[in-house]
XYZ file of C-alpha atoms in Angstrom:
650
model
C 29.080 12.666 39.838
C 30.873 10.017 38.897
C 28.511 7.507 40.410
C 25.216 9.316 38.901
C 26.795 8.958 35.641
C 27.162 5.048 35.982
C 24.037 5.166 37.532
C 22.232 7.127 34.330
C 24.184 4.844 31.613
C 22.925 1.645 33.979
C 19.437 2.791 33.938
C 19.359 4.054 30.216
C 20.875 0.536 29.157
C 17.998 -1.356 31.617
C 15.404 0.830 29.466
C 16.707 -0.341 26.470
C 16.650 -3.560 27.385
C 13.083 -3.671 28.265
C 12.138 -1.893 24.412
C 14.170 -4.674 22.922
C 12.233 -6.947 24.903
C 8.886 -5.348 23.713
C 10.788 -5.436 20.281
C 11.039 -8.736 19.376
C 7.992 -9.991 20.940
C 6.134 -7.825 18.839
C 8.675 -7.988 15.724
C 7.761 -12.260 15.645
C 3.883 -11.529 16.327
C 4.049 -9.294 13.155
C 5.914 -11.649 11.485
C 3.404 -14.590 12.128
C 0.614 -12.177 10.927
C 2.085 -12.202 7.365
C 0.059 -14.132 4.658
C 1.396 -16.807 2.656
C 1.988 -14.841 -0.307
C 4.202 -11.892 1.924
C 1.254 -9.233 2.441
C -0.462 -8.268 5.637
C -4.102 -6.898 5.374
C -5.277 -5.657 8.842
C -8.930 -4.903 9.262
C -9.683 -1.396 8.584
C -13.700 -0.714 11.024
C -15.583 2.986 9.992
C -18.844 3.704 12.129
C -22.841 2.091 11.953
C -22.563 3.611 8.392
C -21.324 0.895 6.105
C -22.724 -2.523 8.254
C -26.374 -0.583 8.462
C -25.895 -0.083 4.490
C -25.284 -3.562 3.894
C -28.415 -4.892 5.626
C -30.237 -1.957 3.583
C -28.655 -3.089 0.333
C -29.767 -6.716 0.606
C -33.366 -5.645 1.760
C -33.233 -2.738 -1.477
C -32.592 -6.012 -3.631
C -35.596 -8.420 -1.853
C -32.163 -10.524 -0.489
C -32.113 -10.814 3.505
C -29.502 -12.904 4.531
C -30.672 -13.896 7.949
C -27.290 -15.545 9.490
C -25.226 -12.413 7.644
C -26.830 -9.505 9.188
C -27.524 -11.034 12.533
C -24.366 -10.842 13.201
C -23.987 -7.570 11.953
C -26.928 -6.687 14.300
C -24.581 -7.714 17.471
C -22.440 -5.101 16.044
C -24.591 -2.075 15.923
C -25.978 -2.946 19.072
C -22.447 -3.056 20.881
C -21.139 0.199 19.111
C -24.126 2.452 20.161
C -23.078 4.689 22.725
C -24.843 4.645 25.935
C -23.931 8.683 26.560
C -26.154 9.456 24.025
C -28.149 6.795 22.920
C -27.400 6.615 19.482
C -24.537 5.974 17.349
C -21.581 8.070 16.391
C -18.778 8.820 13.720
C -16.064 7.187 15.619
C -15.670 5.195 19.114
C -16.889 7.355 22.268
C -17.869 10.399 19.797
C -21.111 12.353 19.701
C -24.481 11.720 18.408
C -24.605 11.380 14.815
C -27.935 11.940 13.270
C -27.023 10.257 9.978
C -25.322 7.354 11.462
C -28.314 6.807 13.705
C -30.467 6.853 11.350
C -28.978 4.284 9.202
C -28.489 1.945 12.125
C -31.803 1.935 13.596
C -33.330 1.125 10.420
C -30.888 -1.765 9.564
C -31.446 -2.926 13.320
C -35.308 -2.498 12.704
C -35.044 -4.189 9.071
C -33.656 -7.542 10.811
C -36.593 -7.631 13.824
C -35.675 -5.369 16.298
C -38.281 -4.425 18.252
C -38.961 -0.935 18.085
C -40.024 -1.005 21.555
C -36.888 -2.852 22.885
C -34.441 -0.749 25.446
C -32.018 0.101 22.851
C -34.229 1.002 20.091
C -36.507 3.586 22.251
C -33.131 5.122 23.198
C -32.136 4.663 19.532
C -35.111 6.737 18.691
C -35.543 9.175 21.504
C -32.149 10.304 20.444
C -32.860 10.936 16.688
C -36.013 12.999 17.175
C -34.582 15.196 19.791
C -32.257 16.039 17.483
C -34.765 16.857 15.139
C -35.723 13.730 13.913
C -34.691 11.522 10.391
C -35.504 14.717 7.894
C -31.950 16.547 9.338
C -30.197 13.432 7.911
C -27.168 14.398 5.347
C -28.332 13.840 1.309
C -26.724 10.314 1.174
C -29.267 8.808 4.175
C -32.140 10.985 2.778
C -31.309 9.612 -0.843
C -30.917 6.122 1.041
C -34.590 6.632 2.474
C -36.278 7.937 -0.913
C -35.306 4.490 -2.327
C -37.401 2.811 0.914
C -40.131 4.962 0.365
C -39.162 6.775 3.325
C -38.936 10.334 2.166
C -40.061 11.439 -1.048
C -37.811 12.431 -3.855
C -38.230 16.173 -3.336
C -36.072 16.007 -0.067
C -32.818 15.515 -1.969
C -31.412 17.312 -4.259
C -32.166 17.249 -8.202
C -29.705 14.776 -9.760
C -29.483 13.900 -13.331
C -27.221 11.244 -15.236
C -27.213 14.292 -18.046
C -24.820 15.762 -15.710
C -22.614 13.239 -18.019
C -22.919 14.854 -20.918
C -21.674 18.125 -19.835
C -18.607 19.748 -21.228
C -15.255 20.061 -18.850
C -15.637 23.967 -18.949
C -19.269 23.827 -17.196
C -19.721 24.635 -13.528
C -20.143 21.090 -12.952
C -17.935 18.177 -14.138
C -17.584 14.740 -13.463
C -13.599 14.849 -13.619
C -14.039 17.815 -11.612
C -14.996 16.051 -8.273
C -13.016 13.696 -6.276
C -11.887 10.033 -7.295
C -14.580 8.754 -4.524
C -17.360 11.024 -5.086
C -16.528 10.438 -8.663
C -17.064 6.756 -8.322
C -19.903 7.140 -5.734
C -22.116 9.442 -7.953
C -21.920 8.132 -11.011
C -24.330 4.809 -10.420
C -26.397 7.154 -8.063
C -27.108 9.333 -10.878
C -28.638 6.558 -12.711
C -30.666 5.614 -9.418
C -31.885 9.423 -9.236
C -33.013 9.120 -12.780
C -34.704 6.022 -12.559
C -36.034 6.532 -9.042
C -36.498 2.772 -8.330
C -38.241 1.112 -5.370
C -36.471 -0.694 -2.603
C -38.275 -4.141 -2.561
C -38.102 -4.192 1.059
C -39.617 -7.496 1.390
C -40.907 -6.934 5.101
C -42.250 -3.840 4.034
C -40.593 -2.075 7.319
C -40.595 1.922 7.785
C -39.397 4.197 10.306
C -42.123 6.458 10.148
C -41.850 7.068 14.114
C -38.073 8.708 13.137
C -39.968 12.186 11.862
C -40.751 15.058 13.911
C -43.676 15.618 10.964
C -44.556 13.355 8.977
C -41.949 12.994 5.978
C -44.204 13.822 3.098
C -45.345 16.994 5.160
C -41.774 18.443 5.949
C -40.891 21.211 3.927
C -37.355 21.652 5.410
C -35.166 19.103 4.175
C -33.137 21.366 1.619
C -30.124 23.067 3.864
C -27.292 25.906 2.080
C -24.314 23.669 3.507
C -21.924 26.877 3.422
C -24.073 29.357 4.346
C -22.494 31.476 1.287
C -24.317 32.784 -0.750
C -23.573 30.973 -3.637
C -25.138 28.218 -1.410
C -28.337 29.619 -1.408
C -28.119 30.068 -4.961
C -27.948 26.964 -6.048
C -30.819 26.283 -3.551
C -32.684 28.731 -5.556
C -31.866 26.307 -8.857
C -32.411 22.839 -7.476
C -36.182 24.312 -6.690
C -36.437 25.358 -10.494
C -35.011 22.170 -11.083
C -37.627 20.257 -9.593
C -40.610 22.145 -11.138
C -39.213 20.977 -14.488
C -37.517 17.498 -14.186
C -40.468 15.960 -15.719
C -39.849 18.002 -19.128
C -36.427 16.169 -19.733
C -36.194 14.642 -23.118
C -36.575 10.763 -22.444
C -33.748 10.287 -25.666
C -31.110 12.657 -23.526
C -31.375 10.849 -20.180
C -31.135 6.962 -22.145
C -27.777 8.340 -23.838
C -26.744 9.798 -20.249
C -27.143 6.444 -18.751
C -25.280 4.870 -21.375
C -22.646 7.421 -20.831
C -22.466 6.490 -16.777
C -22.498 2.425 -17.631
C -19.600 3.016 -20.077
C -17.891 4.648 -17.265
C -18.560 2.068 -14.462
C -17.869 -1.053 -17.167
C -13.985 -0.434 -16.965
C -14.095 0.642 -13.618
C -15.789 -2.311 -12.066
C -12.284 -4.076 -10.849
C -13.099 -7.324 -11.156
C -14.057 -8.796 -7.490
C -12.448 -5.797 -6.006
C -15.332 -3.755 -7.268
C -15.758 0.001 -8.550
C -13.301 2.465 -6.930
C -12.833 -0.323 -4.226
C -15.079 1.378 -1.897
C -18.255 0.374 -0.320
C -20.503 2.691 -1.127
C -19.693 2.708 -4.857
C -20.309 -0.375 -4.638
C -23.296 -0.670 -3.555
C -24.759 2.056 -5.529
C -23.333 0.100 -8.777
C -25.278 -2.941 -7.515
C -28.722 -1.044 -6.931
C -28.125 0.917 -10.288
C -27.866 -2.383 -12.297
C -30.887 -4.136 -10.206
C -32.746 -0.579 -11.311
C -31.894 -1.347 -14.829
C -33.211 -4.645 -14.944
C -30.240 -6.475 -14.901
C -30.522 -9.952 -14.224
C -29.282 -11.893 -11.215
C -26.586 -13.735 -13.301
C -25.656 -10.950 -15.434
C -21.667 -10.895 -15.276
C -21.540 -7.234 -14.674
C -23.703 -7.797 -11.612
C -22.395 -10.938 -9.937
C -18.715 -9.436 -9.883
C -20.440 -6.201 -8.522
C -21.921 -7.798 -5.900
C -19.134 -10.136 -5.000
C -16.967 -7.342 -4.202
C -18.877 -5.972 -1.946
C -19.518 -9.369 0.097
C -15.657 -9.618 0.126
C -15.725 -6.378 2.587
C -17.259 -8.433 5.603
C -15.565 -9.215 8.730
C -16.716 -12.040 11.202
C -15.234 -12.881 14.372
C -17.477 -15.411 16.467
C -21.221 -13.966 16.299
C -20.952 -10.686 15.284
C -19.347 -9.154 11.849
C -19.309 -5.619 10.485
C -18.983 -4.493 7.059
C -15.463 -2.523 5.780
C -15.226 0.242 3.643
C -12.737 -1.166 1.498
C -9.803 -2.756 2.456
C -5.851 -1.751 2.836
C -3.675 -4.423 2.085
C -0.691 -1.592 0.144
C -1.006 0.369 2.735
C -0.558 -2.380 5.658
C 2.445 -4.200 3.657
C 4.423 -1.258 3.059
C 3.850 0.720 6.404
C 4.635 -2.955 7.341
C 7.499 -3.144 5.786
C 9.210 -0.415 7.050
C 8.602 -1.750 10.278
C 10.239 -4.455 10.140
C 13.444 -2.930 8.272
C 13.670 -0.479 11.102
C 13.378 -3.642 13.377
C 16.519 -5.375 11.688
C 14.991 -7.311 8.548
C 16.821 -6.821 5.576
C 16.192 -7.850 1.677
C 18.397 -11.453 2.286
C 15.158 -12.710 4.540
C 12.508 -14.603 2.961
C 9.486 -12.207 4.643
C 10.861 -9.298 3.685
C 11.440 -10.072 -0.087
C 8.274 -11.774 -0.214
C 6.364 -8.404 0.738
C 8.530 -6.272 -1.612
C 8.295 -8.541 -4.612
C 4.456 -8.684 -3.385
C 4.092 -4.659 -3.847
C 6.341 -4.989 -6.783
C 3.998 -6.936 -8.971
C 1.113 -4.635 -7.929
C 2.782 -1.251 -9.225
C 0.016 -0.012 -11.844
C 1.980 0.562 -15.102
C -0.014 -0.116 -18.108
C -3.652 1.759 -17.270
C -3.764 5.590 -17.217
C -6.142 6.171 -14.497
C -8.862 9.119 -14.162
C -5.831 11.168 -13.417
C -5.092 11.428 -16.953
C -7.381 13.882 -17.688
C -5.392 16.819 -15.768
C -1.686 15.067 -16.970
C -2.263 13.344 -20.334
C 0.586 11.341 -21.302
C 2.258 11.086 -17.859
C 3.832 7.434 -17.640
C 1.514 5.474 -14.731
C 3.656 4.280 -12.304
C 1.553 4.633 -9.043
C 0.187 2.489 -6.535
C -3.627 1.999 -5.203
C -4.207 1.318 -1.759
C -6.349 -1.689 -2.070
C -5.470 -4.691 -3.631
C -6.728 -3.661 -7.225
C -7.791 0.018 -8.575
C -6.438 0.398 -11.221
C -8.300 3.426 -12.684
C -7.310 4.926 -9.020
C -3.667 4.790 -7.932
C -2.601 7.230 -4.838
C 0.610 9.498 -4.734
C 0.556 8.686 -0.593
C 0.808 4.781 -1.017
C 3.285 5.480 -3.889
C 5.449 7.078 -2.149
C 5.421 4.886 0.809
C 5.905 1.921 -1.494
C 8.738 3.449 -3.391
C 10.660 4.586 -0.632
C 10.554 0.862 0.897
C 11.531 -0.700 -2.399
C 14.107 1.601 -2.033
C 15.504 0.943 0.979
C 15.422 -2.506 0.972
C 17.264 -3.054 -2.670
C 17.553 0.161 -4.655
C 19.055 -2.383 -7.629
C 16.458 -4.861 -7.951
C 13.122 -2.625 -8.109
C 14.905 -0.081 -9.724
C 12.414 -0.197 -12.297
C 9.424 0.399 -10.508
C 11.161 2.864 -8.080
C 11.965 5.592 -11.075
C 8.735 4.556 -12.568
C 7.100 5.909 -9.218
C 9.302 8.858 -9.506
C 8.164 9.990 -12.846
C 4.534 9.683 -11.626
C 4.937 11.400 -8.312
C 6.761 14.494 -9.903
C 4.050 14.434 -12.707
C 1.063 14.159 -9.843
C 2.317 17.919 -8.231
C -0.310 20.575 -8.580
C 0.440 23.718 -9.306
C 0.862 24.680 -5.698
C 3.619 22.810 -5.351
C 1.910 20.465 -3.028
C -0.038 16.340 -3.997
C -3.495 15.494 -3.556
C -4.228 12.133 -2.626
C -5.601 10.866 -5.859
C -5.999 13.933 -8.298
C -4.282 17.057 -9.842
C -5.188 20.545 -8.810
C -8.614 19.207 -7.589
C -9.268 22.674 -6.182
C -12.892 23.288 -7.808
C -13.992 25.170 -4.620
C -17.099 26.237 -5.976
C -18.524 22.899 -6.337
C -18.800 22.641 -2.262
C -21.792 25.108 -2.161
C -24.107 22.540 -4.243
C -26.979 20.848 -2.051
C -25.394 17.726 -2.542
C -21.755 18.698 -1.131
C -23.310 18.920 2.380
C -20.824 15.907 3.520
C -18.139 18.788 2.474
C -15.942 15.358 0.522
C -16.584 16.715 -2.771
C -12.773 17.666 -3.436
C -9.026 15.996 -3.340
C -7.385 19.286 -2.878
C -3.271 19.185 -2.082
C -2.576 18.314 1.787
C 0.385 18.304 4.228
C 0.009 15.292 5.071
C 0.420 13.681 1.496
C 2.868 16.482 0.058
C 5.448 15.221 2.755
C 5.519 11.934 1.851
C 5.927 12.994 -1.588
C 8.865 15.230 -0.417
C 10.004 12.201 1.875
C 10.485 10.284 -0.968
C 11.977 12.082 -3.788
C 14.708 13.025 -1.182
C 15.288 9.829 -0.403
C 16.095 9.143 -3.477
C 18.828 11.957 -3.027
C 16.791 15.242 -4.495
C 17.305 17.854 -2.462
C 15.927 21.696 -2.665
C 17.659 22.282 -6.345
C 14.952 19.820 -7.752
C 11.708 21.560 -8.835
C 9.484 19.604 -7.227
C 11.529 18.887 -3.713
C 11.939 22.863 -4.064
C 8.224 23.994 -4.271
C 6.728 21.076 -1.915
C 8.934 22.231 0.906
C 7.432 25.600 0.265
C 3.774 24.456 0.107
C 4.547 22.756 3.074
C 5.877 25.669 4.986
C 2.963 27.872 3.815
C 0.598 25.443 5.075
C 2.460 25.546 8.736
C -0.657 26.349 11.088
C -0.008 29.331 13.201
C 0.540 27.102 16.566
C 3.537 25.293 14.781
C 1.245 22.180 13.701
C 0.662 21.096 10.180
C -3.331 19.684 9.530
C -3.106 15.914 9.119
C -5.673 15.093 6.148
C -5.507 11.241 6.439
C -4.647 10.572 9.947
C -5.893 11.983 13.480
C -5.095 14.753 12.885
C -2.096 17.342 13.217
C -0.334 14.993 15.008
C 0.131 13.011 12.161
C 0.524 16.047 9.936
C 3.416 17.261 11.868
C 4.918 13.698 12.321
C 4.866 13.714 8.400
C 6.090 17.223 6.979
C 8.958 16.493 10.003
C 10.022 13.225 8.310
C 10.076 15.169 5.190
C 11.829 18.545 6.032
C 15.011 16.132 8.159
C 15.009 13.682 4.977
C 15.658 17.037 2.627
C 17.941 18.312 4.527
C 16.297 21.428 5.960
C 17.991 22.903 9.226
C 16.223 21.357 11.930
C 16.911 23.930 14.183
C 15.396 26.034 12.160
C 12.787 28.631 14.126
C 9.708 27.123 12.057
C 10.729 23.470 12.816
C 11.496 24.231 16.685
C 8.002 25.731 16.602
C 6.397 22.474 15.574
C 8.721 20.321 18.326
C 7.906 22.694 20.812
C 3.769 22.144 19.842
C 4.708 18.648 19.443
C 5.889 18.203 23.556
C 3.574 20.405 24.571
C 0.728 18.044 23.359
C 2.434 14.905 25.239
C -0.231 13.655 27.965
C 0.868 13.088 31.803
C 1.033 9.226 31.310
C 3.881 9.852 28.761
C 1.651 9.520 25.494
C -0.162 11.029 22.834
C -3.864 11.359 21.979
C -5.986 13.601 20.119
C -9.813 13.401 19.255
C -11.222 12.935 15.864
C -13.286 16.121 17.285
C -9.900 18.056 16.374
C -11.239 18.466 12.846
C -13.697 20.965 13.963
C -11.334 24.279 14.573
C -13.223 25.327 18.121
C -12.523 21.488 19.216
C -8.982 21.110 17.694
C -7.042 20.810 20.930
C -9.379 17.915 22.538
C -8.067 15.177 24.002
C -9.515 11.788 25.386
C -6.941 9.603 25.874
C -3.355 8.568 24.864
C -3.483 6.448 21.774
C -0.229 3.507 21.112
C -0.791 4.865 17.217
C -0.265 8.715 17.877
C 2.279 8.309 20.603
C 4.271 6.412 18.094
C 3.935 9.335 15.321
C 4.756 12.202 17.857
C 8.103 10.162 18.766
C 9.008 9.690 15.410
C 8.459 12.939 15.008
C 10.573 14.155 17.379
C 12.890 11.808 16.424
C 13.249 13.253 12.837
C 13.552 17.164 14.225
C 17.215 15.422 16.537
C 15.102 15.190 19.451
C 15.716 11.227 20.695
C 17.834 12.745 24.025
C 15.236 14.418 25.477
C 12.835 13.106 28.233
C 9.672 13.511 25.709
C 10.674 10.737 23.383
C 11.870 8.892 26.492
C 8.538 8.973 28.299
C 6.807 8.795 25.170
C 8.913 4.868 24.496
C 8.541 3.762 28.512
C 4.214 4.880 27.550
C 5.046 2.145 24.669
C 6.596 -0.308 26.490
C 4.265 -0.236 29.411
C 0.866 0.112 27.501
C -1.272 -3.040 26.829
C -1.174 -5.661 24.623
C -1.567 -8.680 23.146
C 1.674 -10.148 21.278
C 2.661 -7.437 19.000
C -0.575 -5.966 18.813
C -1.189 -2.790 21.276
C -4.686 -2.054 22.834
C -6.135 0.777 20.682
C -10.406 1.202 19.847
C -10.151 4.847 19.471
C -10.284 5.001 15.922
C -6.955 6.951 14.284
C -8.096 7.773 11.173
C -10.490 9.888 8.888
C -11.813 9.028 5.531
C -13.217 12.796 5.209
C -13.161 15.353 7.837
C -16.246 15.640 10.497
C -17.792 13.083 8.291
C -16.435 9.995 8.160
C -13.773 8.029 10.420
C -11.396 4.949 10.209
C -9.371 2.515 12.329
C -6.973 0.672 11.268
C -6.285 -2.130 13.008
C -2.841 -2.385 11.998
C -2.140 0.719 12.952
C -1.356 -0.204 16.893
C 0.744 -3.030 15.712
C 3.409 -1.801 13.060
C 3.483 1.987 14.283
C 5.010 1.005 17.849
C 7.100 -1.749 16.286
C 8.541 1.068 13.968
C 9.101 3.480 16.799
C 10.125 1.279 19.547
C 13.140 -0.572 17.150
C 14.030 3.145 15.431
C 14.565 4.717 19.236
C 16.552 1.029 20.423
C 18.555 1.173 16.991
C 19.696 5.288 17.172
C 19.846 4.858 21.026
C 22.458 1.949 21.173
C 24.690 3.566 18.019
C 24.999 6.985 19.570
C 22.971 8.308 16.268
C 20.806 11.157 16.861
C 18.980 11.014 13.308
C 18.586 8.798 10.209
C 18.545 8.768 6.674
C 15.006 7.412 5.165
C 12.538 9.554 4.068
C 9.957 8.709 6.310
């Protein structure tokens, strides 16, 4: 026995050997990845969607940039699935009709020929799935604008929906922060209904089952409640008498929208700092007449150029980019891996986050929490008008951990903010307060099913995560009632849904982080429920993986492969629930150790991400670099000190 016991402490010493290896090659790649002014900004790819809407933009505005959107044409050609023949939401997924849409006709707008291999595939694909009329409302809308469909197969939209007071049905403050910024300009494109200028004068008339102006089925109830059908039943009235709208009503409901953008607009960062508002604001002011030199224009359209990617001869378009979100995720990385606030990188990319903290604007979330101090961070590198509780707690909680003294400031500034953000539930929405208006989703132009920023797991934890690690434990209010929205929304297999991040995985990895940091009794039933889920999940090769298909409940269990990203949060989950002994976190580091690739940088193109649910997908590219650094140095550091948990909040 005697022997086996030398033998064990050997081979567990060898192991750890071989993750500090791992460790510091990866710690020094991260490291050199750092930009001169201590952030990191990783790419962050979505699907066909965004790179097909940039050719479409320049071709709406008579623009065609040749050497630009060839190279985004290499793109869309590589990314279309051969299964299927068209494009998906997300690497090796299903057909997307919307996505496929979009792609073909960007591919078709630069000279594809139609009759080329991939484009008959392309197309054989999209009509037998019923062809370009079962598009979502955002490519029919896209497709009105070419002259594609007429107006009649989207929804009514009016910018008088402005002018409407907060207790209506409707509300602009009563939608999400990015439908918010998306349909504001679009309003004043469904108003104006201007003409692409499509300077090759290209269609996709083959995409149509019937011809477009014949199809009388483009309208869809995208509940199936009844309500849904309802407001069906109103967007037909609606149509009959659009004409009759007083001229004087829609030129003060413009005005109304373009005071809203001006603010907004973000400098070269652009409105919301999303893509497709955007775009939208750059077609809304080219519908207005603006001119090509117009200030408001040239910043709007700079922002959006900023978004491309390029690596030899092909280049995608981003949805926005992450650059709070990498350097603080970052961060606490590389504090887990050793760095502390005496190094030079590490105070650079505090003092770096520090700066950004958004203190002096109060944001759209003012309206549900007037006179709450701002204190919040965005996730891009300015949005002002949009700071997130998620990034703000992740910031805060590495400002203070690295030096509690010297961003004191900022970290009880964040406080304030995050305990003022908590809706009535007791749990955070990403970017709003009690954005719960669940009525809204029956309207035509909800069929994406985005419209809302209602409280999630995922986000409530870190909020938990952080006010605890600032020492709050369950006799403060907020610490108190999150931990009780987060065990009400415990799914009934142990899992908690994962909002941002494939999918309850990353949910449970979260609310685990948060219940250990709080102090809750990790051997609690509830909690052994959600390890016991959490080893069940772990693949034969040691990892973890789990399909963006998860986010449709009769697909929720598929798996494709083991990802570095989610084997890294299902360790650290177990990790937090006192689990690093057992031989799931120990197969789960030797999948880390052995998986591939390249410095510090692990092999990952499943994307691990979702901007909405079963509509829209992300990777972050960072995601396979500081994730595995983070787990691989937090197992080596607990490991080698005989520690079986830690203190942080996340």
């Amino acid at each position: 026995m005697a022997k086996t016991g030398a033998k064990a402490a050997v081979d567990k010493e060898n192991s750890l050997d071989a993750v500090d290896t791992v460790l510091r090659t990866s710690r020094d790649w991260f490291l050199s990845e750092q930009r001169d002014d201590g952030h990191w900004a990783f790419e962050l790819e979505a699907d066909a969607t965004i790179p097909a809407e940039y050719i479409m933009l320049n071709h709406y505005l008579g623009e065609p940039d040749d050497a630009v959107e060839q190279k985004l044409a290499v793109y869309l050609r590589r990314i279309q699935e051969d299964a299927h023949g068209g494009w998906p939401l997300y690497h090796d997924g299903d057909f997307n009709i919307s996505a496929s849409v979009k792609a073909y006709y960007a591919l078709k707008l630069v000279g594809d020929d139609p009759e080329g291999p991939h484009m008959r595939r392309a197309r054989e694909a999209i009509l037998m799935h019923g062809g370009a009329a079962k598009a979502n409302v955002f490519t029919r809308i896209a497709l009105a604008l070419f002259e594609q469909v007429p107006w009649r197969a989207v929804p009514v939209m009016r910018a008088e929906a402005m002018l409407m007071p907060r207790w209506s049905p409707f509300h602009i403050d009563k939608i999400s922060y990015w439908s918010r910024t998306v349909m504001v300009p679009l309003l004043i494109l469904a108003v104006l209904k201007p003409k692409a200028k499509n300077p090759r004068d290209i269609n996709i008339e083959e995409l149509f089952v019937r011809p477009a102006n014949d199809e009388d089925d483009y309208m869809v109830n995208p509940t199936g409640h009844w309500i849904g059908t309802l407001c069906l039943g109103i967007d037909r009235i609606a149509k009959v008498i659009e004409p009759l709208f007083p001229s004087g009503i829609e030129k003060k409901a413009i005005k109304r929208a373009l005071d809203f953008i001006g603010p907004r607009l973000n400098n070269e960062d652009g409105l919301g700092a999303i893509f497709p508002a955007m775009a939208n604001t750059v077609m809304a002011y080219d519908a207005l007449g603006y001119a090509r030199d117009n200030s408001d224009y040239v910043v709007a359209r700079v922002s959006i150029d900023k978004l491309l990617k390029f690596s030899g001869d092909e280049g995608y378009c981003q949805p926005c980019l992450s650059p709070i979100w990498d350097t603080s995720l970052g961060g606490h990385a590389l504090m887990e891996a050793g760095l502390d606030i005496s190094e030079k990188a590490l105070v650079a990319a505090t003092d770096w986050l520090a700066e950004r903290q958004i203190l002096d604007i109060e944001g759209d979330w003012g309206v549900n929490r007037p006179g709450l101090s701002p204190g919040g961070w965005a996730f891009q590198y300015n949005n002002d008008y949009y700071p997130d509780v998620d990034d703000t707690a992740v910031v805060g909680m590495l400002l203070h951990r690295a030096d509690p003294e010297r961003y004191k400031i900022a970290i009880d500034r964040a406080e304030v903010w995050i305990v003022g953000m908590q809706s009535k539930d007791g749990g955070w929405g990403a970017f709003d307060i009690d954005n719960e208006y669940f009525l809204l989703q029956h309207i035509p132009f909800a069929d994406h099913g985005a419209l809302l920023d209602p409280p999630t797991a995922d986000v409530s934890a870190r909020c938990v995560s952080f006010l605890a690690q600032l020492g709050h434990r369950m006799e403060h209010d907020a610490v108190r009632r999150g931990v009780e929205y987060l065990k009400r929304e415990q799914e009934a297999d142990g899992s908690w849904f994962g909002r941002w991040g494939n999918n309850y995985v990353y949910g449970t990895w979260s609310v685990l982080c948060a219940l250990n940091a709080v102090g809750e009794d990790m051997s609690a039933p509830y909690i052994r429920k959600a390890v016991e889920w959490l080893k069940a999940r772990q693949g034969a090769d040691g990892g973890w993986g789990e399909d963006c298909a998860s986010y449709w409940q009769h697909r929720r269990d598929e798996v494709k492969i083991s990802t570095p990203s989610q084997t890294s949060w299902a360790v650290l989950g177990l990790i937090a629930a006192g689990e690093i002994d057992t031989s799931s976190v120990e197969r789960g580091i030797k999948y880390l150790v052995d998986a591939p690739r390249e410095g510090g940088k692990w092999q990952e193109e499943y994307f691990n991400a979702v901007g909405f649910p079963r509509i829209f997908y992300l990777r972050y590219h960072g995601y396979s670099a500081y994730f595995p650094l983070w787990t691989l140095a937090r197992y080596s550091r607990l490991a080698r000190s005989n520690e079986r948990t830690y203190n942080f909040g996340i």
